[in-house]
Coordinates of C-alpha atoms and ligand atoms in Angstrom, one line a residue:
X1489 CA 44.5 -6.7 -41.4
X1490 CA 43.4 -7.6 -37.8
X1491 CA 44.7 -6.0 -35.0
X1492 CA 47.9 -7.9 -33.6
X1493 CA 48.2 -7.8 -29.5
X1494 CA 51.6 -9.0 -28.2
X1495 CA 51.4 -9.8 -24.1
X1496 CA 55.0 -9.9 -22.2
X1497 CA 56.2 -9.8 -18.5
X1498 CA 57.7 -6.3 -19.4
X1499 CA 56.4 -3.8 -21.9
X1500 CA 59.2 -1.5 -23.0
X1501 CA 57.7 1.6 -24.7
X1502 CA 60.2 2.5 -26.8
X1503 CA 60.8 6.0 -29.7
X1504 CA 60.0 5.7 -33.2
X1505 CA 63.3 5.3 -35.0
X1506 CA 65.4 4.8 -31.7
X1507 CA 66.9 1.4 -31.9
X1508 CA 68.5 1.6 -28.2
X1509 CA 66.6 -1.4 -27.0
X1510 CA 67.5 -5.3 -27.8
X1511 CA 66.5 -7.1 -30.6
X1512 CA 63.2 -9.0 -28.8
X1513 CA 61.4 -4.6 -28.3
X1514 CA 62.5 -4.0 -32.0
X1515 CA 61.2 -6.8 -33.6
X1516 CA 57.6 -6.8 -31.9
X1517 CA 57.6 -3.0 -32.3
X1518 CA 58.0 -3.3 -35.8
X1519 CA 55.1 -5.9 -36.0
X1520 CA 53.1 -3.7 -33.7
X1521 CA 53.6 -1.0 -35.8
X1522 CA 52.9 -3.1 -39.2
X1523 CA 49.2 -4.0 -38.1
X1524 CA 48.4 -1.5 -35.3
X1525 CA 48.0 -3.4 -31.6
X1526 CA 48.1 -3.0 -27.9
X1527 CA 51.6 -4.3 -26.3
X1528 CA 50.3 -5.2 -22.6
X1529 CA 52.3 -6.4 -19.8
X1530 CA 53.7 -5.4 -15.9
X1531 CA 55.0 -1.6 -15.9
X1532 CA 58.1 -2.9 -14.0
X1533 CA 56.8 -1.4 -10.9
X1534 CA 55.4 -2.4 -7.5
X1535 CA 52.0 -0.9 -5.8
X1536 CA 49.2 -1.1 -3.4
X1537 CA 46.2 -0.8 -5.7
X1538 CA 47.5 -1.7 -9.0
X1539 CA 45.2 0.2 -12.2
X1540 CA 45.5 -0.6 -15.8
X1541 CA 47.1 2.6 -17.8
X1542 CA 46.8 2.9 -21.7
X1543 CA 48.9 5.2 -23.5
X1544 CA 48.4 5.6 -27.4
X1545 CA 51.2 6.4 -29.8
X1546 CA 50.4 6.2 -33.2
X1547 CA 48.8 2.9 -33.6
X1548 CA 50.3 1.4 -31.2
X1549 CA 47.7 1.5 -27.1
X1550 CA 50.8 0.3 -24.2
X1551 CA 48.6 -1.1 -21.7
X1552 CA 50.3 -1.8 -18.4
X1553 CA 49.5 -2.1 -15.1
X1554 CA 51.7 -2.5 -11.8
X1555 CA 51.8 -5.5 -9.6
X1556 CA 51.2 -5.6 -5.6
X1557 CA 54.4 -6.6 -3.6
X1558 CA 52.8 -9.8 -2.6
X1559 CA 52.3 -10.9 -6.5
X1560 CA 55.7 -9.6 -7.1
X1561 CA 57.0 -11.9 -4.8
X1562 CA 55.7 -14.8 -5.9
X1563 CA 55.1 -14.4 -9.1
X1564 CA 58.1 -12.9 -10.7
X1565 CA 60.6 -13.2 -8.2
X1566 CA 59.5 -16.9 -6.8
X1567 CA 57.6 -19.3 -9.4
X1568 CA 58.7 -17.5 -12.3
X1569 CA 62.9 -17.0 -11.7
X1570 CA 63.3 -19.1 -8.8
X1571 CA 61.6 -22.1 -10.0
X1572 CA 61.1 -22.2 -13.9
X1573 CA 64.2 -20.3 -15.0
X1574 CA 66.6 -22.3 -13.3
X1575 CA 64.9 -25.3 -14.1
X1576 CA 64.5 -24.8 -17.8
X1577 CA 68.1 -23.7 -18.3
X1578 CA 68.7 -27.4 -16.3
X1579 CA 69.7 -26.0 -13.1
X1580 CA 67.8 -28.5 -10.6
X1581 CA 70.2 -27.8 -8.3
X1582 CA 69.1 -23.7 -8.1
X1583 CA 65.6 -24.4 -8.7
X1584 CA 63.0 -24.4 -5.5
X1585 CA 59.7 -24.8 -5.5
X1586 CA 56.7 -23.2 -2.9
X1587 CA 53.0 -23.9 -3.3
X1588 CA 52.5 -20.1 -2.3
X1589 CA 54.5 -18.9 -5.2
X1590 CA 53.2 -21.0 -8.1
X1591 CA 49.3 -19.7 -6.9
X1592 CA 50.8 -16.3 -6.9
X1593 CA 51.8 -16.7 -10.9
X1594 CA 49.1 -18.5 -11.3
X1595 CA 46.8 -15.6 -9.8
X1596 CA 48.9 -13.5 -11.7
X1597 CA 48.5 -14.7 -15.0
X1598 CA 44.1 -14.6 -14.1
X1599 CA 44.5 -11.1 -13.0
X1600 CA 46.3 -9.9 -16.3
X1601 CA 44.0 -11.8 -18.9
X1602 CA 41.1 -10.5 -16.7
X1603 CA 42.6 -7.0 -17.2
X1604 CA 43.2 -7.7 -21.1
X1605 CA 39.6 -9.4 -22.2
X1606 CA 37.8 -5.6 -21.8
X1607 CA 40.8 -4.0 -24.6
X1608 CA 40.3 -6.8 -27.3
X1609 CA 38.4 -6.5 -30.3
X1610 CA 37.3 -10.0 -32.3
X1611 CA 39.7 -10.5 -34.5
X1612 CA 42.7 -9.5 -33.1
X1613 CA 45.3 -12.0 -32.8
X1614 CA 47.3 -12.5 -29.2
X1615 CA 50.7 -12.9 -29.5
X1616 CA 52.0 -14.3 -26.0
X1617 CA 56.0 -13.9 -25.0
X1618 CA 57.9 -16.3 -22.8
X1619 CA 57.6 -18.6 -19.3
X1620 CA 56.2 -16.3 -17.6
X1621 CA 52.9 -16.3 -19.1
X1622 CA 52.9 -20.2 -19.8
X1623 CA 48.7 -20.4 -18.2
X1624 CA 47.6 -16.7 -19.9
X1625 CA 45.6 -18.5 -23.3
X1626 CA 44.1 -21.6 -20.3
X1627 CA 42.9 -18.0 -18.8
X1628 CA 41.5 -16.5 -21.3
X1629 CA 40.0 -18.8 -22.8
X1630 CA 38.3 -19.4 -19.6
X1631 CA 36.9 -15.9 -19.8
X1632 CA 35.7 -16.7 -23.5
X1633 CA 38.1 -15.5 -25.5
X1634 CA 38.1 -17.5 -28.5
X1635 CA 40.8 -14.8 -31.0
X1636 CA 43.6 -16.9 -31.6
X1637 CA 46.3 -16.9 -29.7
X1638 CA 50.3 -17.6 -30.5
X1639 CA 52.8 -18.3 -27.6
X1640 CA 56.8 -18.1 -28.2
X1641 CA 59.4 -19.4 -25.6
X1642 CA 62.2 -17.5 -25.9
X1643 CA 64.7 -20.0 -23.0
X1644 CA 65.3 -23.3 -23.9
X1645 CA 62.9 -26.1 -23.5
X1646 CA 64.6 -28.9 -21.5
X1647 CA 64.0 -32.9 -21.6
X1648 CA 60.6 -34.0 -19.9
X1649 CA 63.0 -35.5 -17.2
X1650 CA 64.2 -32.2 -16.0
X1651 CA 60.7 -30.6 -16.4
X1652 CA 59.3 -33.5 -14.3
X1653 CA 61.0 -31.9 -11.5
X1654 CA 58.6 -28.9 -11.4
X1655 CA 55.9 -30.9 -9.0
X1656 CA 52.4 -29.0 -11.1
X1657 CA 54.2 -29.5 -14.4
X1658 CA 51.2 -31.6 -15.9
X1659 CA 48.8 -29.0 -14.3
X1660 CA 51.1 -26.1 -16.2
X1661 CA 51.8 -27.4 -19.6
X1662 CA 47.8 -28.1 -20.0
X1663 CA 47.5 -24.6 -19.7
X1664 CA 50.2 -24.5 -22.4
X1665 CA 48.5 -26.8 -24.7
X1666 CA 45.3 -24.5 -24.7
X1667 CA 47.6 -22.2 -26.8
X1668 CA 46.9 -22.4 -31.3
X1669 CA 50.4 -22.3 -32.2
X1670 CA 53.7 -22.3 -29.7
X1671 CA 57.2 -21.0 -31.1
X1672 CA 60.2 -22.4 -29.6
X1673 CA 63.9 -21.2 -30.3
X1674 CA 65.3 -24.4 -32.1
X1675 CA 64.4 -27.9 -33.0
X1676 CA 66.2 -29.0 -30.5
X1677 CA 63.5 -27.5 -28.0
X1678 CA 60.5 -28.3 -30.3
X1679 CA 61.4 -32.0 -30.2
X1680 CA 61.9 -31.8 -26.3
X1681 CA 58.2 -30.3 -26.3
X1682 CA 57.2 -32.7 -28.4
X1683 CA 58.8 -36.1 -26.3
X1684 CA 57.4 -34.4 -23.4
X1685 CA 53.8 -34.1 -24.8
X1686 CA 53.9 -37.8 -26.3
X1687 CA 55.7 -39.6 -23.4
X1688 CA 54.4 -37.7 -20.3
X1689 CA 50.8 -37.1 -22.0
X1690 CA 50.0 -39.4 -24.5
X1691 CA 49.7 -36.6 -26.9
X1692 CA 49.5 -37.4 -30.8
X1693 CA 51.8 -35.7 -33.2
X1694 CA 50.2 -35.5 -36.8
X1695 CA 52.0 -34.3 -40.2
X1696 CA 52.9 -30.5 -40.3
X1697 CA 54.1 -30.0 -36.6
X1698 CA 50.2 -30.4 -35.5
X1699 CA 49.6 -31.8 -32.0
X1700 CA 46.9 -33.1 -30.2
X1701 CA 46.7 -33.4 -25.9
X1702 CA 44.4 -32.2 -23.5
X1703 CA 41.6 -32.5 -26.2
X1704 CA 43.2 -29.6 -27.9
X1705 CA 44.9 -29.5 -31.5
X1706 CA 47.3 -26.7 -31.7
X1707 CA 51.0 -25.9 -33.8
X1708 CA 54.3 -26.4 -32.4
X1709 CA 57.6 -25.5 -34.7
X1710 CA 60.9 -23.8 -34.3
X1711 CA 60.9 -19.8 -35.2
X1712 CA 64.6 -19.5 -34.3
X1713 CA 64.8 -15.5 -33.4
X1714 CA 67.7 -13.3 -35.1
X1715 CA 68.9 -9.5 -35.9
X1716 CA 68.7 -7.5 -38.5
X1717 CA 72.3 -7.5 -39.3
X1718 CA 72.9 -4.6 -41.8
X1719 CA 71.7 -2.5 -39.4
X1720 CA 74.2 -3.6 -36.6
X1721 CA 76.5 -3.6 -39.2
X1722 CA 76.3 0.1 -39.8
X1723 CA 75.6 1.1 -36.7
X1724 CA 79.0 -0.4 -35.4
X1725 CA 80.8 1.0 -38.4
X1726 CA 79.8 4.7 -37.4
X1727 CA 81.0 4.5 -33.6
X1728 CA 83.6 6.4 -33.1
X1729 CA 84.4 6.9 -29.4
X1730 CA 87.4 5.0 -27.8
X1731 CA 87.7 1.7 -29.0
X1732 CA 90.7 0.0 -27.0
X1733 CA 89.9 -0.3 -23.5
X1734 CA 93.8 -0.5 -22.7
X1735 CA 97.2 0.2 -24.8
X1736 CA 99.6 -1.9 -26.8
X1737 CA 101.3 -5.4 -26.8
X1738 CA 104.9 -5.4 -26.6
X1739 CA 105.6 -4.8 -30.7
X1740 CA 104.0 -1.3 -30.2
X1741 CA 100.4 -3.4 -31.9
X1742 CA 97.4 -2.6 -30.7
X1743 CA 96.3 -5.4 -27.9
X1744 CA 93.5 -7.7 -28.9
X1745 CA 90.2 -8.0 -26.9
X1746 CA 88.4 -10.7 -26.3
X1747 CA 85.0 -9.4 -25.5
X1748 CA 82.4 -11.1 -23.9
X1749 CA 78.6 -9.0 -23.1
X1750 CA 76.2 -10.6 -21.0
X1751 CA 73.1 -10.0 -18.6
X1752 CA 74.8 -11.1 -14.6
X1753 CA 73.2 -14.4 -15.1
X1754 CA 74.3 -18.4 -14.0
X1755 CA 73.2 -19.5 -17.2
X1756 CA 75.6 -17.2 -19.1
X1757 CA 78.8 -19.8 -17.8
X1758 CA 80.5 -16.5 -17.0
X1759 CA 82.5 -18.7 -14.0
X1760 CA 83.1 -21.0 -16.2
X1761 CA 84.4 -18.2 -19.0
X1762 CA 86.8 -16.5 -16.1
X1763 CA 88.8 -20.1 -15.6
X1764 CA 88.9 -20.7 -19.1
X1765 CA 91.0 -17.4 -19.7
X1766 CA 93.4 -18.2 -16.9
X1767 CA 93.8 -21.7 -18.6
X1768 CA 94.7 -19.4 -21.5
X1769 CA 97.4 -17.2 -19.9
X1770 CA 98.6 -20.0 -17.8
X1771 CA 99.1 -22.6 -20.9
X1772 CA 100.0 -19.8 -23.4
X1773 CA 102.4 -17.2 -21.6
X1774 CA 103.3 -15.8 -25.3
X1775 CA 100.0 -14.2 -25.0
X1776 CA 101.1 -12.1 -21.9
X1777 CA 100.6 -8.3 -22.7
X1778 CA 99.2 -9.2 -26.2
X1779 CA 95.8 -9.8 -24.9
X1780 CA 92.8 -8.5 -22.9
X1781 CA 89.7 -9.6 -21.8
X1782 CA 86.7 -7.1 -21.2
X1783 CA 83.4 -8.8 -19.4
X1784 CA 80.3 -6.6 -19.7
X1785 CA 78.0 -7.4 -17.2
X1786 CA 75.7 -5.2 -15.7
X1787 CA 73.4 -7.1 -12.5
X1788 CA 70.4 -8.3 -13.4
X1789 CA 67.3 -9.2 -10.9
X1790 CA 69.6 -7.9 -8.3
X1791 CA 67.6 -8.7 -5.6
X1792 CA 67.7 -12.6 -5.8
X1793 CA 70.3 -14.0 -3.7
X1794 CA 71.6 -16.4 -6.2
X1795 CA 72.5 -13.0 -8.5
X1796 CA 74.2 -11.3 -5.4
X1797 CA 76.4 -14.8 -5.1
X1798 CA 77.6 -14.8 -8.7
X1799 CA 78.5 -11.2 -8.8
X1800 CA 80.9 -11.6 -6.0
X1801 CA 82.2 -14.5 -7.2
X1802 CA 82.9 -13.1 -10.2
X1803 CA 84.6 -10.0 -8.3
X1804 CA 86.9 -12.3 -7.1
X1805 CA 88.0 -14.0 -10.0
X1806 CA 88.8 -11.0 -11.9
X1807 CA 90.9 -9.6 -8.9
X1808 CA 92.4 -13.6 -8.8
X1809 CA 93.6 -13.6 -12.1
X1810 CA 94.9 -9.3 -12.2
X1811 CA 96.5 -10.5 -9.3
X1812 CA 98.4 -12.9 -10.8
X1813 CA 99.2 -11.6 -13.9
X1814 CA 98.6 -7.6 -13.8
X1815 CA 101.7 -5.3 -14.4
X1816 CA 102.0 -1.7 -14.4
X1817 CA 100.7 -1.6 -17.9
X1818 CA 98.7 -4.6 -18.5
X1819 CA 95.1 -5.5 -17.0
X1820 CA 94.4 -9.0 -18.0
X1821 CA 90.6 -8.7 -16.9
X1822 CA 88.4 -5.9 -17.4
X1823 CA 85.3 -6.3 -15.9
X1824 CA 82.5 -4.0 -15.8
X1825 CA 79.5 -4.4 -14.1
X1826 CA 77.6 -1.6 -15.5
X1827 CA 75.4 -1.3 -18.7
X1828 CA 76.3 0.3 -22.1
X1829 CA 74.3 2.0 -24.5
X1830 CA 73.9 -0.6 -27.7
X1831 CA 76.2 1.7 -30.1
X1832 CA 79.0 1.3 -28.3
X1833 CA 78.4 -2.2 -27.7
X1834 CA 78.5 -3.0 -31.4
X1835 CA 81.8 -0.7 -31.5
X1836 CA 83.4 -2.6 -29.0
X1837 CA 82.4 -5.7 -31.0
X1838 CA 83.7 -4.6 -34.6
X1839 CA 87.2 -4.1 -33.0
X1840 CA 87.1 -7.1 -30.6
X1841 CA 89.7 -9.6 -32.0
X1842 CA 87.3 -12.4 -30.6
X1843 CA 83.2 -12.9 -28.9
X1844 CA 83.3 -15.1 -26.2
X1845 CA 80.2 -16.6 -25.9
X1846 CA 80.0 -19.4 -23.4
X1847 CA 76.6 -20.0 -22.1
X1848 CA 76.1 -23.5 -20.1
X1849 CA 72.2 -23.2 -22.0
X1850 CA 70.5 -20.2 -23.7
X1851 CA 67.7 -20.3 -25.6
X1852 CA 69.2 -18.3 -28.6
X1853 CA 71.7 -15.9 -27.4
X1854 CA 71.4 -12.9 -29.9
X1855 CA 75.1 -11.2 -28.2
X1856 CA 76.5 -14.3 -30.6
X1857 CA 74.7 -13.1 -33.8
X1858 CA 75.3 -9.4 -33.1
X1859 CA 78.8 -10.1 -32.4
X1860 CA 79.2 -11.8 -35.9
X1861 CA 77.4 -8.7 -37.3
X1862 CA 79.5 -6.1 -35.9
X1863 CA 82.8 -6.9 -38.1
X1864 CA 84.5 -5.4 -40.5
X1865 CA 84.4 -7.6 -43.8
X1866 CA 87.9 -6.8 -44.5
X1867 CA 89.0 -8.1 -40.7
X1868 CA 86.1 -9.6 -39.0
X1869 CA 87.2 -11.1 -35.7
X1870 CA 86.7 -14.6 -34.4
X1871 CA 83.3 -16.4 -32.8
X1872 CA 83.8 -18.5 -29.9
X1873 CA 80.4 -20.2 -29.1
X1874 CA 79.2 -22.6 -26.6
X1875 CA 77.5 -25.6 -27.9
X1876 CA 74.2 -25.0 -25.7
X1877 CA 73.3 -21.7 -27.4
X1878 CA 70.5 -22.0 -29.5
X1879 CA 72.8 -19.6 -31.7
X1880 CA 75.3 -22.9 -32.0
X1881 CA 72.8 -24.6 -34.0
X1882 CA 72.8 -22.0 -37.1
X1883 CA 76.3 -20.5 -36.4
X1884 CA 78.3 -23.9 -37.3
X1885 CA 81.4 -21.3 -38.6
X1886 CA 81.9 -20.7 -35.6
X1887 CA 84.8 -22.5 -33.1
X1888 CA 82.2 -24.2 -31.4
X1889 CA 83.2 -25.1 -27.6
X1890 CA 82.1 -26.8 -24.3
X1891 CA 82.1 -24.4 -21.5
X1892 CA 82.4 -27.3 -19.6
X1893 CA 85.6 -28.5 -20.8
X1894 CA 88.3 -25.4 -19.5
X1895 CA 91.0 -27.0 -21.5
X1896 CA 89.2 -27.0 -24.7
X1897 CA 88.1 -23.4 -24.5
X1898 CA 92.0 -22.0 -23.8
X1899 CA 92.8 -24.0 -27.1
X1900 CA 89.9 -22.7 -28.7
X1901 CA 91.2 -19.2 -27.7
X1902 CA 94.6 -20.0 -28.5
X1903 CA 93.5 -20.9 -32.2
X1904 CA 91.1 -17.8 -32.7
X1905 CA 94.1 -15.5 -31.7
X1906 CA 96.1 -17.1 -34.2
X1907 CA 93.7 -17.9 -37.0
X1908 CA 94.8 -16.4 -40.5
X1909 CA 92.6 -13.6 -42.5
X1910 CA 91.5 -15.9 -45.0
X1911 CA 89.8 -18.1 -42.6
X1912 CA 88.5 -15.5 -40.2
X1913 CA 86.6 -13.9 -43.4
X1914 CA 85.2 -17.5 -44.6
X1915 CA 83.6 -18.1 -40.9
X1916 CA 82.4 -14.7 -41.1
X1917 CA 80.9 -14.9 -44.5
X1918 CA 79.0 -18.1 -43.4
X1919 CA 77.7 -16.7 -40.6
X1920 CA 76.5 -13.3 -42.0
X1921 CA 74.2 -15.6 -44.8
X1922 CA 72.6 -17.5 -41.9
X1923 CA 72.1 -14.0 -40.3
X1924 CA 71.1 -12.4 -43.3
X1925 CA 68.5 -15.5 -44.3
X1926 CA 66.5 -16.0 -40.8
X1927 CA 67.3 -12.3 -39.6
X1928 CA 64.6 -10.6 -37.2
X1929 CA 61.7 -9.6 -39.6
X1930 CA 62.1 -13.5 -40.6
X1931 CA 61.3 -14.7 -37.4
X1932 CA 58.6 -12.7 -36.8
X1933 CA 56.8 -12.5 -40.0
X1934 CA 57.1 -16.5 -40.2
X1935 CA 55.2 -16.1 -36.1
X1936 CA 52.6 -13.6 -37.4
X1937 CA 52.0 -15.2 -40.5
X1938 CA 51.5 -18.7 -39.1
X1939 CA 49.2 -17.5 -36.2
X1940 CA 47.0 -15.4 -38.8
X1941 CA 47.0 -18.9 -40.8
X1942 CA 45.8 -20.8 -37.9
X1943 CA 42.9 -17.8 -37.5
X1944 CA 41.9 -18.3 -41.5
X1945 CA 42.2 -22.0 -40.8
X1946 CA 39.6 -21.9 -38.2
X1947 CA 37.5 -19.3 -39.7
X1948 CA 37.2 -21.7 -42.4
X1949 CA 36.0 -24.8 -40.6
X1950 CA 33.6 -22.4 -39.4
X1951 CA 35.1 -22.2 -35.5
X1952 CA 34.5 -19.0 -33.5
X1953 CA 37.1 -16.6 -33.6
X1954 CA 35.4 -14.0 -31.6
X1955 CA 35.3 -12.8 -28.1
X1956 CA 32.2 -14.4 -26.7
Ligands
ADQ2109 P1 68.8 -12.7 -22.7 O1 69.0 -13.8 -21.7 O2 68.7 -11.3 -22.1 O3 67.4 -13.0 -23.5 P2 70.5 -12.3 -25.1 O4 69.8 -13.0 -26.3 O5 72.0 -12.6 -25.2 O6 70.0 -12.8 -23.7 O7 70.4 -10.7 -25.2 C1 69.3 -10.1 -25.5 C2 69.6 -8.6 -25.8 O8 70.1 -7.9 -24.7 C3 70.6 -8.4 -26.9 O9 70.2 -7.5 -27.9 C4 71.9 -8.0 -26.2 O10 72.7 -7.1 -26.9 C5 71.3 -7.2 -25.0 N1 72.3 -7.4 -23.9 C6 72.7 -8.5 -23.3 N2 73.6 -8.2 -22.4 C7 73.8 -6.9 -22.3 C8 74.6 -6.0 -21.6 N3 75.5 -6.4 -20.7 N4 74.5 -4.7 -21.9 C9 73.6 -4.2 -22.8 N5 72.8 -5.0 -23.6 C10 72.9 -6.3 -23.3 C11 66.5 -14.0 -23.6 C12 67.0 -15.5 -23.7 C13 68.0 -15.6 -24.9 C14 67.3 -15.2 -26.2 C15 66.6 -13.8 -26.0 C16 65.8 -13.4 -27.2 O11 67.6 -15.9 -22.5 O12 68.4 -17.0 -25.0 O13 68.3 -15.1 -27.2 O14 65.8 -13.8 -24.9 O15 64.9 -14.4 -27.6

C-alpha cells in the first residue's frame, strides 16, 4: 500500500493508545498509522531561522518546522484568520484584507511544499487539511510533484457572493482546482463550490462529482467528518469524578445542566447562546433554581483582537445575567474559560440534561455528535442544534433552532427540559445510527479510498504519478 502523507497547519504528535486529542488528530493518526506516512505541518512555534525536524515513531516520520515572526504574522494570524476564516463562516463585516498578508500565506504555503518535495517518495499520496493550505497542490505541482494529491475543507464553504469579497479569490481557488479530489463537510458546501466554479469560472461539472476549470479535471464530494461513538460512549460511562457543577433544585432533585463546549470563537454564536438563556429564565421563571447553565470555553488565538473582544463580552454577560438572577445557592451561569481534559468532557455530557449547540456557521461541529454520544441509553439528554452546523444536516432528531431567533431558542429550551423519556430515547436512537453509519473511520476511509482511486485511475490512462 503506498505511503499516505497528510499536510496541516498544526501537526499534533500524539501517544499510541491515548485518545486525549479531538476527533480530526485521531482519525488521521489512525490512517497514518494504517499505511505508514509523514504528518508535516508548522510546530506551533515562532523562530528566526526556521529548520525542518523529523521525528520517527513507528511508522509514522512528524516533520515540522517553525515559522519566522514575519510569516506568522501574515500568514496565520493575517490572511489565514483575519481574512478567510471570517469570511468563510460569512462574517464580511470581521473579515480584512492586506496585500502584505496574502503574499505572506502565499510565501508560506511555497516555503512548506519546498520543504516537503525532498521527504516524498513516488507513490505516496498527499492528503492536504483545511484553508490554510488552499495554494500547497498549485505549489507543488509547480516543483513537479505529480503523486496525487486530496484536499479536505473542514469550515464551511460559503456562496460565491460572499467569497467574491476576498479581492485574489480567482487567483486562490485556481490554486485549489490544481488539487485531484477536494472533500468538503456537506452538500451544502460542495454545491456552493460547485455554483462558484460554474458561475464565477465557467467550469464544467460532468457525472460522478467530476469537474473541469483551469484546464484541470479533478473530484469534488461531501465526506461529512464524524466520531467514533462507542468509544465516547464508554469513555463517558467510566468518568467518575464530580459530575454536578452545583447542588439541588428546590424538590431536593438534582439541578439540570445545560452544557454547552466550545473553542472562544464568533462563529460559535456564544452571544447569541448567553441572551437566549436569559430569554429562558426571564419567560420561564418556573425554571428558577431547577436549572444551570455551564459554558466551556477556553480562549483560542488569543492574540487576535477580535478574540480578546468576545471574551469580555462574554465576561459581562455571565456576570449580567448572575446578577440578575444569582442567590445564595444558585449560579445561573457557569462559565469557564479554561480547557478540560476530553474524559471529563464526555462526563459532563452524559449527565447534562441538554447540549447547547448554537453556532451562527460551522463546518461540522463534532461537540454536537459527541454530545449525542455521551448519554446514557436509558436517560439520554436532549440536542439543541443550530441549523448552520454541518452536524444539523445528519442530526434531524435533534430540536433544530436558529441562533438568530432568541425567542425560538428559550422555547426550544423550554421543550427539551420538559420533553418525556420516551421521546428523548427516540431522538437519541436516531441520532446514534447516523453516528454509528458515517462515524470517523467512515469519513476517512471513504477520503483515502477515493484519493487512492483517483491515483489507480490515472495510473491507468497512463499519467505520471511520480515525483519528476
Ligand atoms: P473546531 O472549530 O475546533 O473545528 P469542533 O468540531 O466543535 O470545532 O471541535 C473539534 C474538537 O475540539 C472536538 O473533538 C471537541 O471536543 C474539541 N473541543 C472543542 N471545544 C473544546 C473545549 N472547550 N475544550 C476541549 N475540547 C474542545 C473545525 C471546524 C468544525 C469541524 C472540525 C472538524 O470549525 O466545524 O467540525 O474542524 O472537522
Amino acid at each position: 500500500m503506498s505511503r499516505l502523507v497528510v499536510v496541516s497547519n498544526r501537526v499534533a504528535p500524539i501517544k499510541e493508545g491515548k485518545v486525549a486529542a479531538g476527533g480530526l488528530a485521531v482519525g488521521v493518526y489512525d490512517a497514518l498509522r494504517e499505511s505508514g506516512g509523514i504528518w508535516f505541518g508548522w510546530n506551533g512555534e515562532t523562530s528566526s531561522n526556521p529548520m525542518l525536524v523529523c521525528e520517527t515513531q513507528g511508522n509514522i516520520t512528524y516533520a515540522t518546522i517553525g515559522l519566522t515572526k514575519r510569516d506568522y504574522d501574515n500568514y496565520y494570524r493575517g490572511f489565514s484568520n483575519a481574512t478567510l476564516w471570517p469570511t468563510f463562516h460569512y462574517r464580511v463585516d470581521l473579515s480584512r484584507y492586506l496585500r502584505k498578508e496574502y503574499e505572506g500565506y502565499r510565501r508560506v504555503n511555497a516555503m512548506l511544499a519546498e520543504q516537503l518535495k525532498p521527504l516524498l517518495q513516488p507513490d505516496d499520496i498527499i492528503w492536504v487539511h483545511d484553508y490554510h493550505l488552499i495554494p500547497f497542490a498549485d505549489e507543488l505541482r509547480q516543483l513537479g510533484v505529480r503523486n496525487r494529491i486530496g484536499f479536505f475543507l473542514h469550515i464551511p464553504f460559503p456562496a460565491p457572493e460572499t467569497l467574491t469579497s476576498i479581492p485574489p479569490h480567482n487567483e486562490l481557488f485556481r490554486t485549489l482546482c490544481a488539487y485531484d479530489l477536494l472533500g468538503f463537510q456537506t452538500e451544502v458546501d460542495r454545491q456552493a463550490f460547485e455554483d462558484y466554479i460554474t458561475r464565477e469560472v465557467r467550469g464544467v461539472v460532468s457525472k460522478n462529482n467530476t469537474m473541469t476549470a483551469y484546464g484541470h479535471t479533478f473530484k469534488a464530494a461531501a465526506y461529512p467528518i464524524g466520531i467514533m461513538p462507542d468509544e465516547i460512549q464508554e469513555l463517558a460511562a467510566s468518568y467518575k469524578g464530580r459530575r454536578h457543577i452545583s447542588g439541588r433544585g428546590r424538590e431536593g432533585e438534582p439541578r439540570k445542566t445545560i452544557i454547552s463546549v466550545d473553542r472562544l470563537d464568533y462563529s460559535k454564536g456564544l452571544v447569541e447562546r448567553f441572551e437566549a438563556y436569559e430569554q429562558l429564565l426571564d419567560n420561564y421563571p418556573e425554571h428558577h433554581r431547577e436549572v444551570e447553565f455551564v459554558q466551556i470555553a477556553p480562549t483560542s488565538r488569543s492574540d487576535v483582537k477580535t478574540y480578546q473582544r468576545i471574551r469580555q463580552q462574554l465576561e459581562t454577560q455571565a456576570g449580567h445575567i448572575n446578577g440578575r438572577y444569582a442567590d445564595l445557592d444558585w449560579m445561573p451561569v457557569h462559565y469557564l474559560n479554561k480547557s478540560h481534559d476530553r474524559k471529563i468532557l464526555m462526563g459532563l455530557f452524559r449527565t447534562a440534561s441538554i447540549g447547547l449547540v448554537t453556532p451562527l456557521r460551522d463546518g461540522m461541529n463534532l461537540v454536537a455528535k459527541e454530545y449525542v454520544a455521551s448519554q446514557d441509553p436509558q436517560n439520554p439528554g436532549v440536542l439543541v442544534l443550530s441549523r448552520f452546523a454541518g452536524a444539523a444536516r445528519e442530526l434531524t432528531s435533534a430540536l433544530i433552532v436558529n441562533p438568530y431567533d432568541r425567542m425560538g431558542m428559550a422555547e426550544a429550551l423550554d421543550r427539551a427540559l420538559r420533553m418525556p423519556l420516551a421521546e428523548r430515547k427516540d431522538r437519541w436512537e436516531n441520532m446514534m445510527r447516523v453516528l454509528r453509519k458515517q462515524n470517523l473511520a467512515t469519513w476517512r476511509d471513504d477520503f483515502v479510498r477515493d484519493l487512492r482511486g483517483s491515483a489507480q485511475r490515472a495510473a491507468a490512462k497512463g499519467w505520471a504519478v511520480h515525483a519528476l
